[in-house]
Coordinates of C-alpha atoms (C1' of nucleotides) in Angstrom, one line a residue:
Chain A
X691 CA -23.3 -4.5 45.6
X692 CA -19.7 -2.5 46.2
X693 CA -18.5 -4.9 48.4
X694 CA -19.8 -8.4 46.1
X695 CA -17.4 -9.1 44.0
X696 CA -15.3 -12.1 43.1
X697 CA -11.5 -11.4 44.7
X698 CA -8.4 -12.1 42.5
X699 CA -5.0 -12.1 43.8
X700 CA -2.9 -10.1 40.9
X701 CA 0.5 -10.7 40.5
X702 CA 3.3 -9.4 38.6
X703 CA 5.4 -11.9 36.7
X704 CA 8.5 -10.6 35.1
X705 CA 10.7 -12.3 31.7
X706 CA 13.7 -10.9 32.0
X707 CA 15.9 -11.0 28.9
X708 CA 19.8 -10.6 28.8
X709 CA 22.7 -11.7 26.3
X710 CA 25.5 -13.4 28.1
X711 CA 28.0 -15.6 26.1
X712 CA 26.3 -14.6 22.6
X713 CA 22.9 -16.2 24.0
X714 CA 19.8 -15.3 24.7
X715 CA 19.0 -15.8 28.1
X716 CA 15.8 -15.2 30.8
X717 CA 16.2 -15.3 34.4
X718 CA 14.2 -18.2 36.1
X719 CA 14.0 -19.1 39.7
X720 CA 13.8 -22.3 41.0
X721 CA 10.7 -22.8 43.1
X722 CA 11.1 -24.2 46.5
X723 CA 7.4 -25.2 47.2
X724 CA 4.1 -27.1 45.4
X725 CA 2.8 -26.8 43.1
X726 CA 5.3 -26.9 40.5
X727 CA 8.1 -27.7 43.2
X728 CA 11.9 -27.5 41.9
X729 CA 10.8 -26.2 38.2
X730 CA 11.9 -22.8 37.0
X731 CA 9.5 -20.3 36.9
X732 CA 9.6 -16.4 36.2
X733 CA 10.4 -14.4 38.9
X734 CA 7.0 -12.7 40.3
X735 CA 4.9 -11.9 43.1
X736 CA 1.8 -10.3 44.7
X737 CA 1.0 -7.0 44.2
X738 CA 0.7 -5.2 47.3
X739 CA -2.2 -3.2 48.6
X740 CA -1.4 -0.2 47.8
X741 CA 1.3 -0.4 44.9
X742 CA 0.4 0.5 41.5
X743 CA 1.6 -2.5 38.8
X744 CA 4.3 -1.7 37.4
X745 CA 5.8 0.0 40.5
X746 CA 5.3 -3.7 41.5
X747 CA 7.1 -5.0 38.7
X748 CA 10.2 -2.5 39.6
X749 CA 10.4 -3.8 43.2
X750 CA 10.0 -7.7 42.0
X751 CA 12.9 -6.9 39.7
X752 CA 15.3 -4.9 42.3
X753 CA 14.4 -7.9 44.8
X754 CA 15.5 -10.8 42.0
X755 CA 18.5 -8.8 40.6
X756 CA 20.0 -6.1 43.7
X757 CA 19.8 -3.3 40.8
X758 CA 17.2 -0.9 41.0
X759 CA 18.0 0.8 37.6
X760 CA 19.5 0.2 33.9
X761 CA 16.5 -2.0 32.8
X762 CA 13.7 -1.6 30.2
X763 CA 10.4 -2.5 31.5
X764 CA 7.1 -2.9 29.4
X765 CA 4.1 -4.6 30.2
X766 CA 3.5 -7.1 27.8
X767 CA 0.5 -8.9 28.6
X768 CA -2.3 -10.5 31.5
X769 CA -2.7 -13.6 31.9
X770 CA -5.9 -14.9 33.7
X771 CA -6.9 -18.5 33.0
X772 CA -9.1 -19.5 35.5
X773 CA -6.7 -22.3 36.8
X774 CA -3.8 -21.3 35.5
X775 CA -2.2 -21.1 39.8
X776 CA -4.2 -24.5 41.1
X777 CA -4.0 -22.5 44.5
X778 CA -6.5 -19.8 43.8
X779 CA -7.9 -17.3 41.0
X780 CA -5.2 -15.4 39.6
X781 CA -4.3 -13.0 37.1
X782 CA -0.9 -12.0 36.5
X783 CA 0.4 -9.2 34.7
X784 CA 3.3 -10.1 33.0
X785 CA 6.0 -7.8 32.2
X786 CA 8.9 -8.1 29.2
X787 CA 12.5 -6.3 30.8
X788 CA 16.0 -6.3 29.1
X789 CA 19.0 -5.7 30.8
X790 CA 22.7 -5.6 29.6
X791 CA 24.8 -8.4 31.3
X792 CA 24.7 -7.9 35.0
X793 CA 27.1 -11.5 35.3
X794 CA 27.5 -11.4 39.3
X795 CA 24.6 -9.5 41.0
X796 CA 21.6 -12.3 40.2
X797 CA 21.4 -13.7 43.5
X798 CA 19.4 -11.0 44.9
X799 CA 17.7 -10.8 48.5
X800 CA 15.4 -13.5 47.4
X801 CA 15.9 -16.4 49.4
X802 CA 14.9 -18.4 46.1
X803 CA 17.7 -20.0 43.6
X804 CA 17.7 -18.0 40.4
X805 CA 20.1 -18.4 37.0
X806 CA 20.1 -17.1 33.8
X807 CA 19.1 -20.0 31.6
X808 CA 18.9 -20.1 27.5
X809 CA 15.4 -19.3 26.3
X810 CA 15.4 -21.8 23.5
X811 CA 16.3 -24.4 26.4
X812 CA 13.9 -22.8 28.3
X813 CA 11.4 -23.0 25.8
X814 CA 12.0 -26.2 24.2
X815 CA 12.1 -28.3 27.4
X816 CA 9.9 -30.9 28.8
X817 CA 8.5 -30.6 31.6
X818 CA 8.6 -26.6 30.8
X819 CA 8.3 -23.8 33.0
X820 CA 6.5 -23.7 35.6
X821 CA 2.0 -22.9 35.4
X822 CA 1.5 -20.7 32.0
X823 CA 5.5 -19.4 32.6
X824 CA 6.4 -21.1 28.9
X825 CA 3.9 -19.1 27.4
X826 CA 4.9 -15.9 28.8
X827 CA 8.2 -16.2 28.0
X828 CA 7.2 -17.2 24.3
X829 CA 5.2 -14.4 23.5
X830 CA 8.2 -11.5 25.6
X831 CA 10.6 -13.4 23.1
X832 CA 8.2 -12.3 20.1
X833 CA 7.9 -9.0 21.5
X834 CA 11.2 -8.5 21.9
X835 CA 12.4 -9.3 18.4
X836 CA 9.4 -7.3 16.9
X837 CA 10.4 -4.1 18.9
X838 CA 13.8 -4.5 18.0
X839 CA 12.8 -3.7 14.4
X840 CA 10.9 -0.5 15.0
X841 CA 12.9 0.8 18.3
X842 CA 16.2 1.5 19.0
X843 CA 15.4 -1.2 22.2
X844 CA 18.4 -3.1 20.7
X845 CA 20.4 -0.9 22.9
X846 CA 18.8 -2.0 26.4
X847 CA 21.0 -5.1 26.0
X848 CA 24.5 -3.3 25.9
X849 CA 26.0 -1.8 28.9
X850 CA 26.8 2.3 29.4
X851 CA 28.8 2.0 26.6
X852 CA 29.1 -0.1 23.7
X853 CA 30.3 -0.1 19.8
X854 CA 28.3 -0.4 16.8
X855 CA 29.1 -4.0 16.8
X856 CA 28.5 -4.6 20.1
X857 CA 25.5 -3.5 19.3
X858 CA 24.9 -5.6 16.4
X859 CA 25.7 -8.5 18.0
X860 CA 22.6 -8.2 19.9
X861 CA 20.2 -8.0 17.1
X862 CA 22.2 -11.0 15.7
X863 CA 21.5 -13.2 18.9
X864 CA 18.2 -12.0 19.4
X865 CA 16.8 -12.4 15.8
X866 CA 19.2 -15.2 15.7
X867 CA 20.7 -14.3 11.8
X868 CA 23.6 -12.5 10.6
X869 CA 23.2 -8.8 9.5
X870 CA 25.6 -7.6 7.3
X871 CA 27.7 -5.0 9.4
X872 CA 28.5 -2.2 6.9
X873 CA 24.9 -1.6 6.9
X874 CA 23.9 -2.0 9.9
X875 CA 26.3 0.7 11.3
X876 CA 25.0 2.9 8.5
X877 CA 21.6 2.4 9.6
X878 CA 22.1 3.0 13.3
X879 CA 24.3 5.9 13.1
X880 CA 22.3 7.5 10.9
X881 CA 19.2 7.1 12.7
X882 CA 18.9 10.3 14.9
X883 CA 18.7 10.3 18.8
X884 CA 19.5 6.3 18.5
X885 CA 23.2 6.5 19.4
X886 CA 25.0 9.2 21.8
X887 CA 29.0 9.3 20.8
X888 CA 30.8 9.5 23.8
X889 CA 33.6 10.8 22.0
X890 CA 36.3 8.0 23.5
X891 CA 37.2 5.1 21.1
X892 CA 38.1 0.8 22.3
X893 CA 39.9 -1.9 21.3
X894 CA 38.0 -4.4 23.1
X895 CA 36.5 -6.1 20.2
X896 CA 40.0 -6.2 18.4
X897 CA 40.7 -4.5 15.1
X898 CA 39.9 -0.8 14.7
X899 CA 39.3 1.0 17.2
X900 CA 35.6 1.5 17.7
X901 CA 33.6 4.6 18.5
X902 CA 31.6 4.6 22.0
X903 CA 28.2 5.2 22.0
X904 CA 25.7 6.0 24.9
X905 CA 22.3 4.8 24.6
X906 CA 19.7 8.0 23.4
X907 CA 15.9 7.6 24.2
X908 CA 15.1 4.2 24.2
X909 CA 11.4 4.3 23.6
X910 CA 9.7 6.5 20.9
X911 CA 12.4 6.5 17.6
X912 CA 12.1 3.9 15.5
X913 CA 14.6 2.7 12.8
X914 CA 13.8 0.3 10.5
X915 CA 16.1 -2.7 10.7
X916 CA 16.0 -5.6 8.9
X917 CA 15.7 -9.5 10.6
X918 CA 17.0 -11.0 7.3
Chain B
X407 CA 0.2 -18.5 53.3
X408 CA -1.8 -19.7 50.3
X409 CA -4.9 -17.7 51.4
X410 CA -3.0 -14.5 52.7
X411 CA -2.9 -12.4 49.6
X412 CA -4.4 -9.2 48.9
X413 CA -7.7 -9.5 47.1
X414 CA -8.2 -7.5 44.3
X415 CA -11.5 -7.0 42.1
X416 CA -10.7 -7.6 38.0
X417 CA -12.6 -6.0 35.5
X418 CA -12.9 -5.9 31.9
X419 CA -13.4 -3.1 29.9
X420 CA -13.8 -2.5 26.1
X421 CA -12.7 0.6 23.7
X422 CA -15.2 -0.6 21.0
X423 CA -14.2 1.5 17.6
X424 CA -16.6 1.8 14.8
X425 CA -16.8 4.4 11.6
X426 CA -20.1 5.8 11.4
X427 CA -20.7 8.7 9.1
X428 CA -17.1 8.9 8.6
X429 CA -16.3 9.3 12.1
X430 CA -14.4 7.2 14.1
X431 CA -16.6 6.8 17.3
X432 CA -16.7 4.4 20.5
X433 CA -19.3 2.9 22.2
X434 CA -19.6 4.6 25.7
X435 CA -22.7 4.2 28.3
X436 CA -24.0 6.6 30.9
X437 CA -23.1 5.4 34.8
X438 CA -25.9 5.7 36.6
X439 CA -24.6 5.7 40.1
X440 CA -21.7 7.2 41.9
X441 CA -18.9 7.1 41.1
X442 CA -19.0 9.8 38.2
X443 CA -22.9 9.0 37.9
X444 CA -24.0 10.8 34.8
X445 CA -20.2 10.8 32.8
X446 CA -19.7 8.5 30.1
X447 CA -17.4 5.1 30.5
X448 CA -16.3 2.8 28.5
X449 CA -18.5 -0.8 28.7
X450 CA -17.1 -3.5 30.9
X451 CA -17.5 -5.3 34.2
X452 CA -16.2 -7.9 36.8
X453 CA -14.6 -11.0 35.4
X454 CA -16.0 -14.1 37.0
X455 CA -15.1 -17.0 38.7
X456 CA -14.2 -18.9 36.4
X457 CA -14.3 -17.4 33.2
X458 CA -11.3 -16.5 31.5
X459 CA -10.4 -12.7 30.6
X460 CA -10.8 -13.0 27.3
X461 CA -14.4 -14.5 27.7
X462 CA -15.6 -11.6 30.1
X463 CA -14.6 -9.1 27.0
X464 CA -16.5 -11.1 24.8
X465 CA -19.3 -11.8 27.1
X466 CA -19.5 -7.8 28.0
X467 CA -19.6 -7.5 23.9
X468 CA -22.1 -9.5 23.5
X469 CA -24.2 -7.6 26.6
X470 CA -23.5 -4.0 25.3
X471 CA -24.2 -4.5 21.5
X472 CA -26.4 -8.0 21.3
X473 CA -24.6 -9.4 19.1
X474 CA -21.8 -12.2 19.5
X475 CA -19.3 -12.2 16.1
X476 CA -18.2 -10.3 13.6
X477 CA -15.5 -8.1 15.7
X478 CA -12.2 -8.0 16.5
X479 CA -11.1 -8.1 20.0
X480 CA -7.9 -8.3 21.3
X481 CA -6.0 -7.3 25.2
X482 CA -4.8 -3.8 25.2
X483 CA -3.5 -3.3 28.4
X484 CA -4.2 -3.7 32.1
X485 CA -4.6 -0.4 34.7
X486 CA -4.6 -1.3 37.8
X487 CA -3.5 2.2 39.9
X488 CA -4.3 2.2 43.4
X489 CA -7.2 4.7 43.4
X490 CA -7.8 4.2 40.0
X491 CA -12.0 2.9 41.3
X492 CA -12.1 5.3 44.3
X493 CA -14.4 2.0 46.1
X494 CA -12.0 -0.7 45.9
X495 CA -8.8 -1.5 44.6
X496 CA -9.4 -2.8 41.0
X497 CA -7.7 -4.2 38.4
X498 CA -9.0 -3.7 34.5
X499 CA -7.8 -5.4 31.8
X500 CA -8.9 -3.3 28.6
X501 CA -9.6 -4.4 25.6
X502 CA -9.5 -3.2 22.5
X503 CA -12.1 -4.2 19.9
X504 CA -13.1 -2.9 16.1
X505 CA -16.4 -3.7 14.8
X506 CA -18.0 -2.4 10.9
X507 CA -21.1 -0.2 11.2
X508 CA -23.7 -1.8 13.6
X509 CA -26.3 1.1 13.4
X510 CA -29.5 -0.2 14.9
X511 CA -28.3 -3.1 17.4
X512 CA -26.7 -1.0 19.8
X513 CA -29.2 -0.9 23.2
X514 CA -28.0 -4.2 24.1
X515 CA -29.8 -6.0 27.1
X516 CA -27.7 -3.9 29.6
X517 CA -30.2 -1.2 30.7
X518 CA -27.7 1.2 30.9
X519 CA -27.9 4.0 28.2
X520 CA -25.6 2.9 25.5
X521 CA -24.3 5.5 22.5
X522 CA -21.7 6.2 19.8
X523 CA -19.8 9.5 20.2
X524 CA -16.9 10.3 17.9
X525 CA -13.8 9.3 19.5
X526 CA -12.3 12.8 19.2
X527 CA -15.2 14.7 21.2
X528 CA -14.6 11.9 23.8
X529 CA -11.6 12.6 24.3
X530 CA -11.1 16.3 23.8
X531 CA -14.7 16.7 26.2
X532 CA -14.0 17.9 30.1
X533 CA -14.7 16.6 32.5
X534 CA -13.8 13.3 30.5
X535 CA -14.7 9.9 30.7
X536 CA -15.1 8.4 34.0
X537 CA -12.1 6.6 36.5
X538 CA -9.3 6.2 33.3
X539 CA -11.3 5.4 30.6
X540 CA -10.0 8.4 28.8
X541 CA -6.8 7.2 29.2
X542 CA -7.4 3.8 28.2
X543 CA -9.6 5.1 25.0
X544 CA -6.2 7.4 23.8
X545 CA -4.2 4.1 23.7
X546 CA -6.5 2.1 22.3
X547 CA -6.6 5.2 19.5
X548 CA -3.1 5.0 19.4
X549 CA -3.1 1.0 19.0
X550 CA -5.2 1.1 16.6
X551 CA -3.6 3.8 14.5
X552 CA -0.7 1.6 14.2
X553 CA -1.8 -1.9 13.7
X554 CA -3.5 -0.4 10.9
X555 CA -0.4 0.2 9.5
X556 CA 1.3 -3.1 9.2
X557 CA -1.7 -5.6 9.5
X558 CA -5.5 -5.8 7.3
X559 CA -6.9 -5.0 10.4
X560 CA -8.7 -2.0 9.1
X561 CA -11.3 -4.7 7.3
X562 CA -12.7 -5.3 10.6
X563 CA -13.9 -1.9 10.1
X564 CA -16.0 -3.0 6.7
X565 CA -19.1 -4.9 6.6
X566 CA -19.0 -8.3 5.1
X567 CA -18.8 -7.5 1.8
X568 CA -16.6 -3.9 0.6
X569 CA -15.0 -2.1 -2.0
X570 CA -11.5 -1.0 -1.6
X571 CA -13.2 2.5 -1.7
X572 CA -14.6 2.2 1.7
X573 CA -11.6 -0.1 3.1
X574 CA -9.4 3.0 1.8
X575 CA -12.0 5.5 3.4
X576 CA -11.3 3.3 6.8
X577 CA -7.9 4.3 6.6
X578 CA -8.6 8.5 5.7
X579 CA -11.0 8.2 8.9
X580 CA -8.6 6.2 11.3
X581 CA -5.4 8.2 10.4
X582 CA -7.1 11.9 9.7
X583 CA -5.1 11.7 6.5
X584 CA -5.8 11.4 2.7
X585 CA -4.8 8.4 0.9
X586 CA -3.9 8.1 -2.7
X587 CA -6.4 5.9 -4.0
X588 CA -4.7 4.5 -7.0
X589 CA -1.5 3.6 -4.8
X590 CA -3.9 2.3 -2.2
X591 CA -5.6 0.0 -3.9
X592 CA -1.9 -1.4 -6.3
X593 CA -0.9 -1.9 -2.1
X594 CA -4.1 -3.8 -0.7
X595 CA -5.2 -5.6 -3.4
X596 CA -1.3 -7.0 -4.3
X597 CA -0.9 -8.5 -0.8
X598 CA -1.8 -11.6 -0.6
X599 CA -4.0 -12.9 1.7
X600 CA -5.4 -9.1 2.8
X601 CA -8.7 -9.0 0.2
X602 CA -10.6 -12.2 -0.8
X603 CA -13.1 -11.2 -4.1
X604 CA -16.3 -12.2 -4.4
X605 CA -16.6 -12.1 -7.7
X606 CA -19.4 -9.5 -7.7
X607 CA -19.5 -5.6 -8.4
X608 CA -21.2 -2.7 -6.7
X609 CA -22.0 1.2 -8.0
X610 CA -23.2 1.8 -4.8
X611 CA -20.4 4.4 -4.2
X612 CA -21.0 6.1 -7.7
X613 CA -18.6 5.8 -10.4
X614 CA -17.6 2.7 -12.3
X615 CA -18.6 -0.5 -10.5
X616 CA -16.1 -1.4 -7.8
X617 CA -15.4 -5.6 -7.5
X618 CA -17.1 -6.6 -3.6
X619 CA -14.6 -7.8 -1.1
X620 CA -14.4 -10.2 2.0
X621 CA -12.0 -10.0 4.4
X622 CA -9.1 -12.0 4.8
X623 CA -7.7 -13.6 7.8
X624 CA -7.2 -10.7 9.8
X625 CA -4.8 -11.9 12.1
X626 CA -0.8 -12.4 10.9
X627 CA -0.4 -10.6 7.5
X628 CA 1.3 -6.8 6.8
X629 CA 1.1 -4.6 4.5
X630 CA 2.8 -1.8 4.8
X631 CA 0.6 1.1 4.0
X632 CA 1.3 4.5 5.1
X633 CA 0.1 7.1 7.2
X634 CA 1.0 10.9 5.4
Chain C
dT141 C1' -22.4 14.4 -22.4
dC142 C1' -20.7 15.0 -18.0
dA143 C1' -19.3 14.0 -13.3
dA144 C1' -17.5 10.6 -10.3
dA145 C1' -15.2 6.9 -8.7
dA146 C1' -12.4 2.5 -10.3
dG147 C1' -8.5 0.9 -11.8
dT148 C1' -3.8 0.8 -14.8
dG149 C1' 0.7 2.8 -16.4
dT150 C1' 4.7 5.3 -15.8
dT151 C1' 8.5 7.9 -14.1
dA152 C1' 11.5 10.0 -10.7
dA153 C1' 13.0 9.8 -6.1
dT154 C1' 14.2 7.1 -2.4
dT155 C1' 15.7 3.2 0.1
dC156 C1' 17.7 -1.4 0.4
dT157 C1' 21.2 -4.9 -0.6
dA158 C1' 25.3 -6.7 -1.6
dC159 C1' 29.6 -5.9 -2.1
dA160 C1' 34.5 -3.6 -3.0
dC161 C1' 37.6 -1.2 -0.6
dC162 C1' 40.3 1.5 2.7
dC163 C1' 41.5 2.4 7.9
dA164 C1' 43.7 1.7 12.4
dT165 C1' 44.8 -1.2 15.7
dG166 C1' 47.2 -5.7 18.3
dT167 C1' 50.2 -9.4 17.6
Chain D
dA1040 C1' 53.5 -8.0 7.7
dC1041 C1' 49.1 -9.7 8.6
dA1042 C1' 44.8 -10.7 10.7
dT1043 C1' 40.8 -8.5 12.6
dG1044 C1' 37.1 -5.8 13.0
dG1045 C1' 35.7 -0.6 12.0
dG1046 C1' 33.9 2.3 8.8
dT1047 C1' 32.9 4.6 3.8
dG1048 C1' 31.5 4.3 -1.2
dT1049 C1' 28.8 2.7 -4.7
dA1050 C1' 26.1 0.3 -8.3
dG1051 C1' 21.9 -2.3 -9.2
dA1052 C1' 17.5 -3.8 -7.4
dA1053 C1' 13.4 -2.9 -5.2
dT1054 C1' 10.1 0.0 -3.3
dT1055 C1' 7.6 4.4 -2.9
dA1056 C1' 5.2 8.7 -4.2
dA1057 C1' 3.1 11.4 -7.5
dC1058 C1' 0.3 11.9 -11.1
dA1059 C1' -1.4 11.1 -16.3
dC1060 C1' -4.7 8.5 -18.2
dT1061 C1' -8.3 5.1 -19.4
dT1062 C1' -12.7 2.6 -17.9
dT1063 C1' -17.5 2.2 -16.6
dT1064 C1' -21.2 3.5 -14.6
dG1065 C1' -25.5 7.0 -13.1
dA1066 C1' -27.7 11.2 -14.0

DNA sequence: TCAAAAGTGTTAATTCTACACCCATGT
DNA sequence: ACATGGGTGTAGAATTAACACTTTTGA
C-alpha cells in the first residue's frame, strides 16, 4: 500500500518582482519548447530528489538571476489543477520574491531567454503567460501590495542603501498611487527596527541631502501604511 | 525528457478548528500503523489523479466529519521536506479549515478513530503530533489568529444562526483575550456586510434577548477588530 | 427585586490627514 | 537666486479605548 500511490512531479515556480524605470516588473523566460512554445512563463523547475522546496526555489532563483542572495522569498501558493502542464500531473509550488534592481545580471546560466517585463503588460496580454503562469503572477502581485501595508517588505525593493523617498517611490509604483511624503517619512522613521541609518547622507535624488538607511528585519514588524 | 522527473506523492491534509466548550480544538485521528502508529495526526490523504487540490481537502472533509458544507476551507501552506514521511518523499499541501460546533457527526466513514482535543494540549503534548503535523497545526493557529483580525471569518465559527455574544466569545476563545463587549458589538454590527439579521431574538445566553444573526459573505470584507 | 447579558452614549486619548513651512543642496 | 526634494510642525478629523448607563429578560 506504501508503494501505490499516484506520482506527481512538484515544481517550483518563482514571480519575481523588481522596480526598474518606476515600473513594476516580473521576470519571465521565454520558453524554447511545446507546449506553450515562445510564450513567457515564470521561471521554475523540478524539485530534485532530495531538496527541500524552498531550498528549490533558492537554486531556481540563483540559476535565473547569478545572485545567490539580497532577495525576499515567500511561498505564496500550490497550484495543482489536474491539467494545468498537458505533459503530466503537476503541482507547483509557487513562490512570491522581490529584489532591488539587479539591471545587468538577468541572463543567468540558464540557457533560456529571460527579461524583466511590466506586470500590467504581463497581465493584461493576450495570449497571457504561459499554463496557469497569469494567475500566479496575479495573486504574488496581490500579495505583494497587501504585505507592503503590514511589513516593512517595502524595503526588499531598494538596494543596500536607499532614502526615505527612494523608499517611497516603491510603495507608489507598487500600489500604483501617490503617498503624500511628509507622512510617509514620519511613518517609516518612526516605526522601530524598519529603517537602519547608516549615518552617510546623498544627493542622488537632488535637493536635500538625504539620510541613508539600511534595511532592518524584513519579516515580522509591521507598520501600518496607507494605499490611499 | 517529459517522463524523466522525480515522482513525488501529494497529500492533503486538514487543521480543522472548531470551539467546543470554549475551547478551541482540532480534529485529529489515531494512525493505526507505522509510522508513529498510535500518535495523533491531522486528517488528510493522497490527492488523486485527477482531482484538483482543493477537491481532495474537501473530499477528506467530507470523509472525516460526514458532512459536505457549512466550513471554511482555504490552502495554508505546502511542506514538502525531504524526510518529512520517513517512506517516501511526499509533498502535503495543508489546509486550513474552520467549522461551528459539529458535536455528534464527528466518526465520519473513515474507520480511523477520529476526536476533538483542544488545540493547545495538541500542541504543548510530547511526543507531538505525528510527521509535521504539529508544525502545520501552530501555523494554521497562527493564520487563523490573524485573519480573524481583519476579515468576519470568525462567523465560520458560529452556527447558522448567532448572537454577537457568541461571535464575540469566538474571538475571547481564538485570541485568549477579553473583549469589550459594548465596543465589540458598535465594531461588528457597523460593518457592513459582516452580520446579516434575521429579524428574530434569543435569551438563550441569559440576559435581555439578543437579535439572531447569519453570516455574511465571509470572504473579502475587514473589520478591524483587535486583539488586547 | 435581583442578576445577567444586550445594547447605547460619551469622553479623553490616540492616530490620521492635509497642509504650511523651513532646510540644504545643485545649478 | 531659485528649483528641488528632505524633513518638521501643527490643526482638525477620524478612530479607538474605557467605562457609565439604560434595557429586557429569567429566576
Amino acid at each position: 500500500m506504501v508503494e501505490d500511490y499516484p506520482p506527481f512531479a512538484v515544481t517550483v515556480d518563482i514571480a519575481l518582482l523588481t522596480i526598474r524605470a518606476g515600473e513594476l516588473c516580473a521576470l519571465v523566460v521565454r520558453r524554447g519548447e511545446a507546449p506553450y512554445r515562445g510564450r513567457w512563463a515564470l521561471p521554475g523547475g523540478f524539485v530534485r530528489p532530495d531538496e527541500d522546496i524552498e531550498a528549490a526555489a533558492l537554486r531556481e532563483l540563483r540559476e535565473e538571476t547569478g545572485l545567490s542572495h539580497g532577495f525576499h522569498v515567500e511561498q505564496l501558493r500550490t497550484y495543482g489543477a489536474p491539467r494545468r502542464d498537458p505533459r503530466m500531473r503537476t503541482v507547483t509550488v509557487a513562490h512570491l520574491a522581490l529584489a532591488p534592481d539587479l539591471t545587468n545580471p538577468v541572463a543567468g546560466t540558464d540557457a533560456a531567454e529571460a527579461e524583466w517585463r511590466a506586470v500590467d503588460t504581463l497581465l493584461a496580454a493576450r495570449p497571457g503567460l504561459a499554463f496557469d503562469h497569469g494567475q500566479i503572477l496575479g495573486d504574488a502581485l496581490e500579495r505583494a501590495r497587501a504585505k507592503l501595508e503590514y511589513t516593512p517588505l517595502g524595503a526588499a525593493f531598494c538596494p543596500e542603501e536607499f532614502t526615505v523617498g527612494e523608499l517611497r517611490r516603491v510603495y507608489e509604483t507598487v500600489w500604483g498611487t501617490a503617498v503624500d511624503p511628509r507622512n510617509f517619512h514620519r511613518k517609516v522613521s518612526k516605526t522601530p527596527g524598519f529603517l537602519v541609518p547608516t549615518g552617510e547622507t546623498t544627493t542622488r535624488d537632488g535637493g536635500r541631502p538625504a539620510q541613508l538607511f539600511r534595511r532592518g528585519s524584513l519579516e515580522v514588524l509591521s507598520p501600518p501604511l496607507t494605499r490611499g
